[in-house]
Each structure stands twice: as C-alpha cells, then as structure tokens.
mmCIF file of C-alpha atoms and ligand atoms in Angstrom:
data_model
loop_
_atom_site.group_PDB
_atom_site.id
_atom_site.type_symbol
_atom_site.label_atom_id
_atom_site.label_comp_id
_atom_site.label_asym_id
_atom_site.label_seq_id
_atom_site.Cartn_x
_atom_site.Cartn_y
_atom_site.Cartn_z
ATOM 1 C CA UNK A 1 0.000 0.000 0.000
ATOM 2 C CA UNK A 2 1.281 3.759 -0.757
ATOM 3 C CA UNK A 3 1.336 5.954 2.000
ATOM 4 C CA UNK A 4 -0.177 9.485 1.675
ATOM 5 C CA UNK A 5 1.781 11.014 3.645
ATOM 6 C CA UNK A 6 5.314 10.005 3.722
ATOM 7 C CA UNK A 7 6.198 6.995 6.027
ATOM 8 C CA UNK A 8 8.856 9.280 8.215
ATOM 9 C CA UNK A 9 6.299 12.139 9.096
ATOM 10 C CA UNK A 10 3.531 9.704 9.430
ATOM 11 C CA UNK A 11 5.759 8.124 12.318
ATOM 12 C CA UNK A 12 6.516 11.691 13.511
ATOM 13 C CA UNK A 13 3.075 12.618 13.696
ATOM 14 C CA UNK A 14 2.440 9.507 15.864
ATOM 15 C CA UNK A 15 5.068 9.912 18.294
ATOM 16 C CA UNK A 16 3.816 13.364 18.483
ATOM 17 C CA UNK A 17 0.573 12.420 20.067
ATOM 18 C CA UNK A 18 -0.470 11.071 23.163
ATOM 19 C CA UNK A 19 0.162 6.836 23.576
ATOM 20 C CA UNK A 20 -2.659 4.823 23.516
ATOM 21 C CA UNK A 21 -3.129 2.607 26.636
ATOM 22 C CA UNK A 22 -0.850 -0.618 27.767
ATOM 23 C CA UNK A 23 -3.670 -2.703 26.509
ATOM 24 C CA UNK A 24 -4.055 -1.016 23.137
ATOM 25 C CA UNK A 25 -0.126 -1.341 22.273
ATOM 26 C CA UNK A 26 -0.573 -4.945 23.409
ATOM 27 C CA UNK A 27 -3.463 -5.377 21.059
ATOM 28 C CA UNK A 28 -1.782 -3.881 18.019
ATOM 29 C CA UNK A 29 1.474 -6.078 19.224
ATOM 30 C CA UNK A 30 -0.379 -8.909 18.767
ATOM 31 C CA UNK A 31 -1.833 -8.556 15.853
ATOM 32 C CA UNK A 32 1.091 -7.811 14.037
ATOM 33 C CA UNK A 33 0.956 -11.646 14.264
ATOM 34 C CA UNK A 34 -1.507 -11.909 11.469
ATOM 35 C CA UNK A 35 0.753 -11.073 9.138
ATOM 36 C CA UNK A 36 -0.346 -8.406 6.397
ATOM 37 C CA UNK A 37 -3.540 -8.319 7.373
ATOM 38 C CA UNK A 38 -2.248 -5.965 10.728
ATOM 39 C CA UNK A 39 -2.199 -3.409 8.256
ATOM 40 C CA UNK A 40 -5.828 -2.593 8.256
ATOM 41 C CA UNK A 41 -5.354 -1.718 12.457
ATOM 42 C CA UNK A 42 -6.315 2.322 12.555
ATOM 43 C CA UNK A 43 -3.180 2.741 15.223
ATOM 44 C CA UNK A 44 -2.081 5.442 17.601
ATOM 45 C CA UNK A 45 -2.514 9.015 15.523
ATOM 46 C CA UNK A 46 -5.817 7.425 14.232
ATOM 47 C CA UNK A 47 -7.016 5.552 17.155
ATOM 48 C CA UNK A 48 -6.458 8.721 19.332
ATOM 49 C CA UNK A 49 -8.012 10.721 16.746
ATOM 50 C CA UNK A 50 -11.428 8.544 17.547
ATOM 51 C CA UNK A 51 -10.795 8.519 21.045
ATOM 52 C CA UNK A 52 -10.641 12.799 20.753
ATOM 53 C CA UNK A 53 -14.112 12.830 18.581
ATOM 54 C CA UNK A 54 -15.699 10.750 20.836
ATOM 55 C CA UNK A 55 -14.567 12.674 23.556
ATOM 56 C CA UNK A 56 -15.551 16.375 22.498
ATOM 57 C CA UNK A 57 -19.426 14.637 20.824
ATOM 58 C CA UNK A 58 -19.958 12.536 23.727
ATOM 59 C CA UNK A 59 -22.516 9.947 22.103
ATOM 60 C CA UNK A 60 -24.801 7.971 24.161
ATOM 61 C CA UNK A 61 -24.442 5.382 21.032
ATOM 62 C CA UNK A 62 -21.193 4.480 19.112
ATOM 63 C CA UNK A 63 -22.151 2.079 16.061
ATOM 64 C CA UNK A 64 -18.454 0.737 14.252
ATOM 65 C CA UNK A 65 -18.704 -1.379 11.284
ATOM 66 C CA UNK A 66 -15.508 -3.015 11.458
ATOM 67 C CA UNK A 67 -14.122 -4.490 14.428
ATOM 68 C CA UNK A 68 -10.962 -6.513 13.373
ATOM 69 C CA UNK A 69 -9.007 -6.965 16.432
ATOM 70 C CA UNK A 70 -10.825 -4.395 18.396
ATOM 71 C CA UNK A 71 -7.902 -1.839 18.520
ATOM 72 C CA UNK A 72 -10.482 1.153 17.281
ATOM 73 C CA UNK A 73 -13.485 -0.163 19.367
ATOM 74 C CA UNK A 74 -11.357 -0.176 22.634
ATOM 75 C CA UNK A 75 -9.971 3.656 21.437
ATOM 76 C CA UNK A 76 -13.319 4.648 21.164
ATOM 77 C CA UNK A 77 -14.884 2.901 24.443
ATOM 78 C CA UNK A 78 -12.404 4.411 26.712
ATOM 79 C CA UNK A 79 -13.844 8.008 25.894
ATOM 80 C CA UNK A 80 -17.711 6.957 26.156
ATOM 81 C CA UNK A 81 -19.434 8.998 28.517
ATOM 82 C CA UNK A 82 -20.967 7.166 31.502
ATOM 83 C CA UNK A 83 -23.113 4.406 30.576
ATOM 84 C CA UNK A 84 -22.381 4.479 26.658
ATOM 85 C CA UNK A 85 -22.784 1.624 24.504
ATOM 86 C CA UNK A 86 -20.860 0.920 21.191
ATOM 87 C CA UNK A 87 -21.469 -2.082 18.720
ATOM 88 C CA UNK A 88 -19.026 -3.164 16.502
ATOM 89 C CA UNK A 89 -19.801 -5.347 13.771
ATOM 90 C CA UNK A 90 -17.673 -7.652 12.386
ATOM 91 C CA UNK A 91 -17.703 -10.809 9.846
ATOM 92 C CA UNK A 92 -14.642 -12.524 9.993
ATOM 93 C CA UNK A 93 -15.342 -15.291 13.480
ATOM 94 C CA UNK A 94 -11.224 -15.531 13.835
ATOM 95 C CA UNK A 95 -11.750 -11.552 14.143
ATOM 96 C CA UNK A 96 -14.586 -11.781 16.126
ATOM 97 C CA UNK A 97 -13.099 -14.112 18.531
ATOM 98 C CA UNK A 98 -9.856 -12.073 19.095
ATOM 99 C CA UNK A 99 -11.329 -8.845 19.464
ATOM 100 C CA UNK A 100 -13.408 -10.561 22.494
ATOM 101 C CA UNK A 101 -11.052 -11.487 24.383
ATOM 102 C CA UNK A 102 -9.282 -7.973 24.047
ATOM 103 C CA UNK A 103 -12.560 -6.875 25.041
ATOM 104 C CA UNK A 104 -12.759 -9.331 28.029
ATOM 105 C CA UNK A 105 -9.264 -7.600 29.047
ATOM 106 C CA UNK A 106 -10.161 -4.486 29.082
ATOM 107 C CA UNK A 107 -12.087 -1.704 31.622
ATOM 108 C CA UNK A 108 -13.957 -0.810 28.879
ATOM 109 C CA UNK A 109 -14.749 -3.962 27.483
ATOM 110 C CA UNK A 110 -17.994 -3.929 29.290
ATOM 111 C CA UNK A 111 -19.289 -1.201 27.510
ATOM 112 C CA UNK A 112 -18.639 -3.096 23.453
ATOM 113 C CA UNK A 113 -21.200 -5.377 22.036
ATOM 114 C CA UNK A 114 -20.106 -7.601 19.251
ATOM 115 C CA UNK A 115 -22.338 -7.761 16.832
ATOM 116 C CA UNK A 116 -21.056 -11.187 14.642
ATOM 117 C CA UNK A 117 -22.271 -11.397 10.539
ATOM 118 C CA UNK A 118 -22.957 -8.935 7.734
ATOM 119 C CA UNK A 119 -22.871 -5.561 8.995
ATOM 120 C CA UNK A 120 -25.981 -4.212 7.176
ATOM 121 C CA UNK A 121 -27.943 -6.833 8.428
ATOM 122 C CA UNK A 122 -26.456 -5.722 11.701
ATOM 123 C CA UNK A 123 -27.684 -1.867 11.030
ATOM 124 C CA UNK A 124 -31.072 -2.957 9.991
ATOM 125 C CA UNK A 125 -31.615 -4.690 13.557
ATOM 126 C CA UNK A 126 -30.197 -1.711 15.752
ATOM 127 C CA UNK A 127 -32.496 1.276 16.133
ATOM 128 C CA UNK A 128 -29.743 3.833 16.848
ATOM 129 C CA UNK A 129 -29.767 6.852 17.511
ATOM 130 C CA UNK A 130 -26.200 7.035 16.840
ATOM 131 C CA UNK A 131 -23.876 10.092 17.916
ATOM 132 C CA UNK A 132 -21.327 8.631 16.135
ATOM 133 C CA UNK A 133 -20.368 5.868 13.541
ATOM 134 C CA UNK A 134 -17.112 4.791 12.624
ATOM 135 C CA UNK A 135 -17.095 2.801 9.156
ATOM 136 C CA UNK A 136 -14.114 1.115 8.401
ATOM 137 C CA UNK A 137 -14.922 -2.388 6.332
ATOM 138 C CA UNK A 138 -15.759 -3.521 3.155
ATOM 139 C CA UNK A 139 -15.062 -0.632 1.015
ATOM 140 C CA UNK A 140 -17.639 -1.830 -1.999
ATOM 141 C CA UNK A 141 -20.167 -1.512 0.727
ATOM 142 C CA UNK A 142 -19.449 2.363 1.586
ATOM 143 C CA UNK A 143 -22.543 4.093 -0.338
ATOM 144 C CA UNK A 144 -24.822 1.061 1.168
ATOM 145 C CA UNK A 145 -23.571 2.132 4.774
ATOM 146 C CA UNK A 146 -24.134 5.549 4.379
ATOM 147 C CA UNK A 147 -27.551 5.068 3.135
ATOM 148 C CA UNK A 148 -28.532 2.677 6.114
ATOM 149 C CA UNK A 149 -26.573 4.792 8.688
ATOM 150 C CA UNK A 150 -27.671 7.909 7.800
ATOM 151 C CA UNK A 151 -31.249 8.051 8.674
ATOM 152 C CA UNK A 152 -30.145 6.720 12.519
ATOM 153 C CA UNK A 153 -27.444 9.427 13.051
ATOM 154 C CA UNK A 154 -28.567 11.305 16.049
ATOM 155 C CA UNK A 155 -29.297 15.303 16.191
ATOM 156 C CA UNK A 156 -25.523 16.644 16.091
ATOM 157 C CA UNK A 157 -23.540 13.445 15.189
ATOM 158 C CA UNK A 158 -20.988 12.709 12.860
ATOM 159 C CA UNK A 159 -20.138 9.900 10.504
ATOM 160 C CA UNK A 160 -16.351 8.905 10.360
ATOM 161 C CA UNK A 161 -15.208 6.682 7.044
ATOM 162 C CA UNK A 162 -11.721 5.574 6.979
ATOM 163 C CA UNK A 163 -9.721 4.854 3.967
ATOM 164 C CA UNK A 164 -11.369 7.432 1.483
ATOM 165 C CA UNK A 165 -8.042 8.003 -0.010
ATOM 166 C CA UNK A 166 -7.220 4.639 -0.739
ATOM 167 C CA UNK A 167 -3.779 4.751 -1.097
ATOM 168 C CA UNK A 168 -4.062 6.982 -3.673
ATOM 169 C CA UNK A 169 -6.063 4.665 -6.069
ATOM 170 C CA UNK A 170 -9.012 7.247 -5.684
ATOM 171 C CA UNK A 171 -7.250 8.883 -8.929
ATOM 172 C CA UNK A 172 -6.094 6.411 -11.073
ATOM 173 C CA UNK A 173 -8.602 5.679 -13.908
ATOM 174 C CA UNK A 174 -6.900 2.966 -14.521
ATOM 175 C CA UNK A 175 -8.146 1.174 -11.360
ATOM 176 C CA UNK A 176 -11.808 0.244 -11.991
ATOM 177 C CA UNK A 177 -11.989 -2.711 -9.423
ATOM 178 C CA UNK A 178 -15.436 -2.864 -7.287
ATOM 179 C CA UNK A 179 -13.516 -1.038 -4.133
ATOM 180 C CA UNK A 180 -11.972 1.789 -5.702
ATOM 181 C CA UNK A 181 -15.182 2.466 -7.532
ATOM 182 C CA UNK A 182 -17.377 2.824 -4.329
ATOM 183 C CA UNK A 183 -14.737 4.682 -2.892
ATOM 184 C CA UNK A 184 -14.779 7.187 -5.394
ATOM 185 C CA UNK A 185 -18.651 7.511 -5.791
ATOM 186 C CA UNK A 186 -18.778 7.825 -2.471
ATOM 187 C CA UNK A 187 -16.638 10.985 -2.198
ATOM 188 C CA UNK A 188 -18.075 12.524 -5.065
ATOM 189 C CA UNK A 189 -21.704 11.415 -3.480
ATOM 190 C CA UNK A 190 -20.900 13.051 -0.634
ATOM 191 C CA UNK A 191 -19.462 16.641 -1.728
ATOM 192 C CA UNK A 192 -22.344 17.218 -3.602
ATOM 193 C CA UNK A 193 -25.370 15.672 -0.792
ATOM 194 C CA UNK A 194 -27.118 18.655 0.540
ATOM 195 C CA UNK A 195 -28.263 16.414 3.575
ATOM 196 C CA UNK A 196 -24.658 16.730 4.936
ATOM 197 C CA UNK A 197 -21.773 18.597 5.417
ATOM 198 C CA UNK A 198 -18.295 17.115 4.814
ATOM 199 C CA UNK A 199 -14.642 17.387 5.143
ATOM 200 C CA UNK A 200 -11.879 15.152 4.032
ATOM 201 C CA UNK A 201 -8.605 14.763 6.353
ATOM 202 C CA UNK A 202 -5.435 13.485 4.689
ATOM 203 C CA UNK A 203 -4.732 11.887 7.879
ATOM 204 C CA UNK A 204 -3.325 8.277 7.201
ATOM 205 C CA UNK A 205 -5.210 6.395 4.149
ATOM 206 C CA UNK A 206 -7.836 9.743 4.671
ATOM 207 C CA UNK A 207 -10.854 9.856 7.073
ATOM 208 C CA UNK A 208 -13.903 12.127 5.899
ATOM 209 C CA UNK A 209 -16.493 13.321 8.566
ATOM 210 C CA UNK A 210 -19.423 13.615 7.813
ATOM 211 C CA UNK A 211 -22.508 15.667 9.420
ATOM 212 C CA UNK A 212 -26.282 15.850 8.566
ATOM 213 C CA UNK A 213 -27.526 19.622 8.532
ATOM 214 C CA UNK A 214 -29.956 20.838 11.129
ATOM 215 C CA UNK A 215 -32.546 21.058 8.143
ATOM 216 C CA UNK A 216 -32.704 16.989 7.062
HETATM 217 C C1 SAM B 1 -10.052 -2.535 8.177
HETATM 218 S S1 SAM B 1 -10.579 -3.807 9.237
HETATM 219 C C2 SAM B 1 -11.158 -2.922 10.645
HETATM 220 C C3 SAM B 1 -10.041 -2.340 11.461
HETATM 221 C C4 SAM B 1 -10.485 -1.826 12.803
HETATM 222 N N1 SAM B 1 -11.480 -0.776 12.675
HETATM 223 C C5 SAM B 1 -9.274 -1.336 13.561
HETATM 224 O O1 SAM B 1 -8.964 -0.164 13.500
HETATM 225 O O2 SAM B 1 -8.578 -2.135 14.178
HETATM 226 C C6 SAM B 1 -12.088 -4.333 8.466
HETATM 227 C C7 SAM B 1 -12.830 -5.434 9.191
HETATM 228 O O3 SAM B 1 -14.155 -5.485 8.648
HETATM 229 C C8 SAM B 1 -14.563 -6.829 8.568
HETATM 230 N N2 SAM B 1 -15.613 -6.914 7.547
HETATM 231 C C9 SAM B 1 -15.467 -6.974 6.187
HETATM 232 N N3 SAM B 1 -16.651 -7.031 5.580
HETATM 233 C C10 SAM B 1 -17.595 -6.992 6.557
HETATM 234 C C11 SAM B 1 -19.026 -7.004 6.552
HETATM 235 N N4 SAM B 1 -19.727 -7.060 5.405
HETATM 236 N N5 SAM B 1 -19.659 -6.948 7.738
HETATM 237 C C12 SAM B 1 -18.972 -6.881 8.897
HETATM 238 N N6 SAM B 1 -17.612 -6.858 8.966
HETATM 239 C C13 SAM B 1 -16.934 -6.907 7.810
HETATM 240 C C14 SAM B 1 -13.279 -7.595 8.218
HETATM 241 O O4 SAM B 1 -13.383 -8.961 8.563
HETATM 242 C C15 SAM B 1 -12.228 -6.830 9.021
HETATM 243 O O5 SAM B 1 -12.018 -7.436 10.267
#
C-alpha cells in the first residue's frame, strides 16, 4: 500500500501524540501476528483521533462497522461517557473471537457489544440513535452504509469513514476494481449531498467526517 503522507512524518506525527493505553499497544502487538492483514489496524494518531471525537461529541451510542481486532473499538470505548454503549460489527469469526477477548481484558470492554455477521444486516436490527459511527470495512459496501446509517445518526452526530483516499487509487482511472469504484462515488456522493456537510482529512489512508444539517 502507498502511503499518503510520507512513512517518516507519518511516524513523527504519531510519536507526536499522546500513547494509547498498555492494553491497546498490546493489542496492536499482537496482531502484528496476522501477518499483512495488521495493516488494516487504525493505530495510535488514528485511534487517538477517535478517542478525541468521541470525547468532544460525547454519544450515548457508538455504532463501528468493522471491528478486526478491536484496537479502534477499545480507542473509542475508553472516551464513552458514563453508561455508553458501542457495537461493533464484524464478519470474519477468527476476528470476532480475538477482538473478544481484548474486550474481556479491558475496563472498557464492558461497555462493546459484538455484533457477529454482515454488517448491514447488523444496522437494519439496531435502532440507533447514533452520535457517532465509525465505518471502516468492506469498502464496496461504503454508499450502502451511508444510506442505512444515515437516517439513525442522532441530532448533532458525525459519521467517520476511513480509507477514502485509498492509497491513492481514488485517482487512477486505470483502477476500476469494485472497491476503488465505491470509494470514489462515495466521495463525489458526498461533496455534492445537501443532507450533509463534509470534510476530508489526509490523515493516514484519509478519514472524511461527515454531518447531517440541522434542516434533514
Ligand atoms: C479494516 S478492518 C477494521 C479495522 C479496525 N477498525 C481497527 O482499527 O482495528 C475491516 C474489518 O471489517 C470486517 N468486515 C469486512 N466485511 C464486513 C461485513 N460485510 N460486515 C462486517 N464486517 C466486515 C473484516 O473482517 C475486518 O475485520
């Protein structure tokens, strides 16, 4: 994968910002075990970056769709207000199984459900409202998500998809593989939807937030 922003300075920028938890550099420790997949773990700028959002919104209801290991749930847990709930779906039953236990070891494991299969069969069973919802899976699936997710955003609450830069692929033509394409529809959906407003941050492989406006 190309990085966006150069491999040195992304490094810089995460050992300028505050460490995640013992438990979180455990978690990403060990899942540097699974080989290439460890790539797709958000880390510490990003992981801290959630944990800061959900900190200054302060949602009653975190929905992520995209557990992995857990790294991002348990970054976004430990800044729930008091009795906050977030639900993390996830397909993968080796993922599933991992990110439990990390769950199981943490304070804030308590305050995760696990929600195991397809994630937009997942969305269609929770009611929301949602203050804020991290998506970070199957990229073909984007412009579904943010048509089920959308309409169960909460008054004020923001919408967080990872990997909208997509190492870059976003602007070769060349690349017309199911991914890149929803990728790209998406951010082109998005910039011109009058039900939200929207801003794209080169941070990592790119994270846009999203907001509905106080009029839809
Ligand atoms: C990029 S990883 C998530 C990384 C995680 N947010 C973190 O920062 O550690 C994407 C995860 O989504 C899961 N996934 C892929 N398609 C899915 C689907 N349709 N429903 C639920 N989970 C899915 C994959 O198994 C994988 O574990």
């Amino acid at each position: 994968m190309d990085e966006i922003v150069p491999a040195a300075l992304e490094d810089y920028a995460a050992a300028s910002t505050t460490p995640e938890p013992a438990l979180l550099q455990q978690v990403a420790r060990e899942t540097e075990a699974l080989g290439d997949r460890a790539r797709m773990l958000t880390g510490r700028l990003e992981g801290r970056l959630l944990n800061f959002l959900v900190g200054l919104l302060q949602p009653a209801q975190i929905l992520e769709i995209g557990c992995f290991t857990g790294y991002s749930a348990l970054s976004m847990a430990e800044a729930l207000p008091e009795g906050g709930r977030l639900y993390t779906c996830e397909i993968s039953r080796e993922h599933a199984d991992i990110a439990q236990r990390n769950f199981d070891a943490s304070p804030f494991g308590d305050r995760i459900q696990l929600c195991f299969g397809p994630a937009l069969d997942t969305i269609a069973d929770l009611d929301g409202p949602f203050g804020f919802v991290f998506v970070d899976a199957d990229k073909a699936n984007y412009p579904a998500y943010y048509e089920a997710v959308l309409p169960k955003l909460a008054e004020g609450g923001l919408i967080a998809f990872d990997n909208v830069l997509w190492s870059g692929r976003v602007l070769d033509d060349a690349d017309q593989t199911a991914d890149t394409k929803a990728i790209r529809a998406l951010n082109a959906q998005l910039a011109r939807d009058e039900r939200v407003e929207v801003v794209m941050l080169t941070v990592r492989d790119g994270l846009t937030l999203v907001r509905r406006r106080a009029s839809h």
